[in-house]
CSV table of C-alpha atoms in Angstrom, one decimal:
chain,number,residue,atom,x,y,z
A,3,ASP,CA,63.1,85.4,-18.9
A,4,ALA,CA,62.3,83.8,-22.2
A,5,ASP,CA,65.9,82.9,-22.6
A,6,VAL,CA,65.5,80.2,-19.9
A,7,THR,CA,62.5,78.0,-20.1
A,8,GLN,CA,61.2,75.3,-17.9
A,9,THR,CA,58.8,72.6,-18.4
A,10,PRO,CA,56.4,71.7,-17.0
A,11,ARG,CA,55.4,74.9,-15.1
A,12,ASN,CA,53.1,73.1,-12.8
A,13,ARG,CA,53.0,69.5,-11.9
A,14,ILE,CA,51.0,67.4,-9.4
A,15,THR,CA,52.1,63.9,-8.8
A,16,LYS,CA,51.8,61.1,-6.2
A,17,THR,CA,54.4,59.7,-3.8
A,18,GLY,CA,56.7,57.4,-5.4
A,19,LYS,CA,56.4,58.5,-8.9
A,20,ARG,CA,59.4,59.5,-11.0
A,21,ILE,CA,59.4,62.9,-12.1
A,22,MET,CA,61.5,65.0,-14.7
A,23,LEU,CA,61.7,68.7,-14.8
A,24,GLU,CA,63.4,70.1,-18.0
A,25,CYS,CA,65.3,73.3,-18.5
A,26,SER,CA,66.4,74.7,-21.8
A,27,GLN,CA,68.4,78.0,-22.4
A,28,THR,CA,69.2,80.0,-25.6
A,29,LYS,CA,71.7,82.2,-23.9
A,30,GLY,CA,74.8,80.0,-24.9
A,31,HIS,CA,75.9,79.7,-21.3
A,32,ASP,CA,78.0,76.8,-20.1
A,33,ARG,CA,76.9,77.1,-16.5
A,34,MET,CA,73.4,75.7,-15.4
A,35,TYR,CA,71.9,75.3,-12.0
A,36,TRP,CA,68.9,73.8,-10.3
A,37,TYR,CA,67.5,75.4,-7.2
A,38,ARG,CA,64.6,74.7,-4.9
A,39,GLN,CA,62.6,77.2,-3.1
A,40,ASP,CA,60.3,76.5,-0.1
A,41,PRO,CA,57.9,79.2,1.5
A,42,GLY,CA,59.8,81.6,3.6
A,43,LEU,CA,63.1,80.2,2.6
A,44,GLY,CA,65.8,81.4,0.0
A,45,LEU,CA,67.0,79.3,-3.0
A,46,ARG,CA,69.0,76.3,-2.1
A,47,LEU,CA,71.3,74.7,-4.7
A,48,ILE,CA,70.4,71.1,-5.6
A,49,TYR,CA,72.9,70.4,-8.5
A,50,TYR,CA,75.1,72.5,-11.0
A,51,SER,CA,77.0,71.9,-14.1
A,52,PHE,CA,79.8,74.0,-15.5
A,53,ASP,CA,79.9,72.2,-18.9
A,54,VAL,CA,78.2,69.1,-20.6
A,55,LYS,CA,80.6,66.7,-18.9
A,56,ASP,CA,80.6,68.4,-15.5
A,57,ILE,CA,77.9,67.6,-12.9
A,58,ASN,CA,78.3,68.7,-9.2
A,59,LYS,CA,76.1,68.2,-6.1
A,60,GLY,CA,74.8,71.2,-4.3
A,61,GLU,CA,73.7,71.5,-0.7
A,62,ILE,CA,70.6,69.4,-0.9
A,63,SER,CA,71.1,66.8,-3.7
A,64,ASP,CA,69.8,63.9,-1.9
A,65,GLY,CA,66.7,62.4,-3.6
A,66,TYR,CA,67.5,64.2,-6.9
A,67,SER,CA,69.6,63.4,-9.9
A,68,VAL,CA,70.3,65.5,-13.0
A,69,SER,CA,71.4,65.0,-16.6
A,70,ARG,CA,73.1,67.6,-18.9
A,71,GLN,CA,72.1,66.3,-22.4
A,72,ALA,CA,73.7,69.3,-24.3
A,73,GLN,CA,74.9,72.8,-23.4
A,74,ALA,CA,71.4,74.1,-23.7
A,75,LYS,CA,69.5,71.4,-21.8
A,76,PHE,CA,69.7,70.4,-18.0
A,77,SER,CA,67.1,68.3,-16.6
A,78,LEU,CA,66.3,67.4,-12.9
A,79,SER,CA,64.8,64.1,-11.8
A,80,LEU,CA,63.1,63.0,-8.8
A,81,GLU,CA,63.5,59.2,-8.8
A,82,SER,CA,60.9,58.4,-6.3
A,83,ALA,CA,59.0,61.6,-5.3
A,84,ILE,CA,58.1,62.2,-1.7
A,85,PRO,CA,55.8,64.9,-0.2
A,86,ASN,CA,58.7,66.7,1.3
A,87,GLN,CA,59.8,67.6,-2.2
A,88,THR,CA,56.9,69.9,-2.8
A,89,ALA,CA,58.4,73.1,-3.7
A,90,LEU,CA,59.1,75.6,-6.5
A,91,TYR,CA,62.1,74.6,-8.7
A,92,PHE,CA,64.1,77.0,-10.6
A,93,CYS,CA,66.8,76.5,-13.3
A,94,ALA,CA,69.4,79.1,-14.0
A,95,THR,CA,72.3,79.8,-16.2
A,96,ALA,CA,75.4,81.9,-16.1
A,97,GLY,CA,78.3,82.9,-18.3
A,98,PRO,CA,81.9,81.9,-17.6
A,99,ALA,CA,83.2,84.7,-15.4
A,100,VAL,CA,83.3,84.5,-11.7
A,101,ASP,CA,81.3,87.6,-11.4
A,102,ASN,CA,78.5,86.7,-14.0
A,103,GLU,CA,75.0,87.0,-12.7
A,104,GLN,CA,72.7,83.9,-12.8
A,105,PHE,CA,69.6,84.2,-15.1
A,106,PHE,CA,66.6,82.4,-13.8
A,107,GLY,CA,63.8,80.4,-15.6
A,108,PRO,CA,60.1,81.0,-14.6
A,109,GLY,CA,60.1,78.0,-12.2
A,110,THR,CA,58.1,74.9,-11.9
A,111,ARG,CA,55.7,74.4,-9.0
A,112,LEU,CA,55.7,70.8,-8.1
A,113,THR,CA,53.3,69.2,-5.7
A,114,VAL,CA,53.7,65.7,-4.4
A,115,LEU,CA,50.7,64.2,-2.8
B,30,GLY,CA,60.8,67.4,8.3
B,31,GLU,CA,61.6,70.7,7.0
B,32,SER,CA,60.6,74.0,8.5
B,33,VAL,CA,57.8,75.7,6.7
B,34,GLY,CA,56.3,79.2,7.1
B,35,LEU,CA,59.3,81.0,8.3
B,36,HIS,CA,58.5,84.6,8.5
B,37,LEU,CA,60.6,86.8,6.2
B,38,PRO,CA,61.6,90.2,7.2
B,39,THR,CA,59.1,92.7,5.8
B,40,LEU,CA,59.4,96.4,4.8
B,41,SER,CA,56.3,98.5,4.1
B,42,VAL,CA,56.7,101.9,2.6
B,43,GLN,CA,54.7,104.6,0.8
B,44,GLU,CA,55.0,105.2,-2.8
B,45,GLY,CA,57.7,107.8,-3.3
B,46,ASP,CA,59.6,107.0,-0.3
B,47,ASN,CA,63.0,105.7,-0.4
B,48,SER,CA,63.6,101.9,0.8
B,49,ILE,CA,66.5,100.4,2.4
B,50,ILE,CA,66.8,96.5,2.4
B,51,ASN,CA,69.5,95.1,4.5
B,52,CYS,CA,71.4,91.7,4.3
B,53,ALA,CA,74.0,90.2,6.7
B,54,TYR,CA,76.4,87.6,5.0
B,55,SER,CA,78.5,85.2,6.9
B,56,ASN,CA,81.5,84.4,4.6
B,57,SER,CA,84.3,86.8,4.9
B,58,ALA,CA,85.8,85.3,1.7
B,59,SER,CA,82.8,86.2,-0.4
B,60,ASP,CA,84.0,88.5,-3.2
B,61,TYR,CA,81.0,89.1,-5.3
B,62,PHE,CA,77.4,89.9,-4.3
B,63,ILE,CA,74.1,90.3,-6.1
B,64,TRP,CA,70.6,91.6,-5.3
B,65,TYR,CA,67.8,89.8,-6.9
B,66,LYS,CA,64.1,90.8,-7.1
B,67,GLN,CA,61.4,88.0,-7.2
B,68,GLU,CA,57.8,89.0,-8.2
B,69,SER,CA,55.0,86.6,-7.3
B,70,GLY,CA,55.0,83.7,-9.6
B,71,LYS,CA,58.3,84.5,-11.2
B,72,GLY,CA,61.9,83.6,-11.1
B,73,PRO,CA,64.4,86.0,-9.5
B,74,GLN,CA,65.5,88.9,-11.6
B,75,PHE,CA,68.9,90.5,-11.4
B,76,ILE,CA,68.9,94.1,-10.0
B,77,ILE,CA,72.6,95.1,-9.2
B,78,ASP,CA,75.7,93.5,-8.3
B,79,ILE,CA,79.0,94.7,-6.5
B,80,ARG,CA,82.6,93.1,-6.2
B,81,SER,CA,84.3,93.2,-2.9
B,82,ASN,CA,86.9,95.8,-4.0
B,83,MET,CA,83.9,98.4,-4.1
B,84,ASP,CA,81.8,99.7,-1.3
B,85,LYS,CA,79.2,101.4,-3.3
B,86,ARG,CA,77.7,101.0,-6.8
B,87,GLN,CA,74.7,102.7,-8.3
B,88,GLY,CA,72.2,101.8,-10.9
B,89,GLN,CA,69.0,103.3,-12.0
B,90,ARG,CA,67.1,104.2,-8.8
B,91,VAL,CA,69.0,101.6,-6.9
B,92,THR,CA,72.3,101.7,-5.1
B,93,VAL,CA,74.1,98.8,-3.4
B,94,LEU,CA,76.4,99.4,-0.4
B,95,LEU,CA,78.9,96.9,0.9
B,96,ASN,CA,80.5,97.1,4.3
B,97,LYS,CA,83.0,94.2,4.6
B,98,THR,CA,84.0,95.2,8.1
B,99,VAL,CA,80.6,94.1,9.5
B,100,LYS,CA,79.8,91.8,6.6
B,101,HIS,CA,76.7,93.9,5.6
B,102,LEU,CA,75.0,94.6,2.3
B,103,SER,CA,72.2,96.9,1.7
B,104,LEU,CA,70.0,97.7,-1.3
B,105,GLN,CA,68.5,101.3,-1.5
B,106,ILE,CA,65.7,102.1,-3.8
B,107,ALA,CA,64.8,105.6,-4.5
B,108,ALA,CA,61.4,106.9,-5.1
B,109,THR,CA,59.8,103.4,-4.5
B,110,GLN,CA,57.0,102.6,-6.7
B,111,PRO,CA,54.1,100.0,-6.4
B,112,GLY,CA,55.9,97.9,-9.1
B,113,ASP,CA,58.9,97.6,-6.7
B,114,SER,CA,56.7,95.3,-4.5
B,115,ALA,CA,58.4,92.0,-4.4
B,116,VAL,CA,60.7,89.8,-2.4
B,117,TYR,CA,64.4,90.8,-2.5
B,118,PHE,CA,67.2,88.4,-2.1
B,119,CYS,CA,70.9,89.1,-1.7
B,120,ALA,CA,73.4,86.4,-2.8
B,121,GLU,CA,77.0,86.0,-2.3
B,122,ASN,CA,79.8,84.1,-4.1
B,123,ALA,CA,82.7,83.1,-1.9
B,124,GLY,CA,85.1,82.0,-4.8
B,125,GLY,CA,87.6,79.3,-4.1
B,126,THR,CA,85.9,75.9,-3.9
B,127,SER,CA,82.5,77.8,-4.2
B,128,TYR,CA,83.5,79.2,-7.6
B,129,GLY,CA,80.4,79.9,-9.6
B,130,LYS,CA,78.1,79.2,-6.8
B,131,LEU,CA,75.8,81.8,-5.1
B,132,THR,CA,74.5,81.5,-1.6
B,133,PHE,CA,71.2,83.2,-1.2
B,134,GLY,CA,69.8,84.9,1.8
B,135,GLN,CA,66.3,84.3,3.3
B,136,GLY,CA,64.7,87.4,1.5
B,137,THR,CA,62.8,90.5,2.5
B,138,ILE,CA,59.2,91.2,1.4
B,139,LEU,CA,58.9,94.9,0.2
B,140,THR,CA,55.4,96.1,0.0
B,141,VAL,CA,54.8,99.7,-1.5
B,142,HIS,CA,51.5,101.4,-0.7
B,143,PRO,CA,50.1,103.9,-3.2
């Protein structure tokens, strides 16, 4: 969905490096999310934000941090990447209602060597 | 380390057949459910949703059924086409302290043979 973009789309890095994944959206949504997807597993929530001043940990936040720079931008950082963090990372946005669907970006494939 | 290579449930059908993908959810407090489709190399795409005060909802070629008694959700795809081949995920929202968060199932691989 072109309304939610992620950069980079692919990244190969080494153990111990700091990595930032960026997400931008043009949907005007307040809610933004970062997920991780591993082979054979569903999506697991890393962090989420309901507005610019709101940041919440998801189920697997250890080793990650986030920054909500603006309503439209939500970045995910790996302070010191480890091979176990090799995965597909997805950003998503949602409107304010409890039954709003989440719109996903195209994903970032991260490989940590 | 993390588990890798878990085998997802798979469903193989012939083009034109109807497909039924099932999902069991665990939280009886969940009040909103979504089905997503994920094609290879892409992010999940919304297919259809249903609130807990309904037991059936229909879209174009798709129907979602919700059985709250046994905590079961199903996605029916009519006249399945090769373009329907993808991984399908169910997701639930539990409300309360889980407001605005979705919990995703493991996924089912659907393969449609021409």
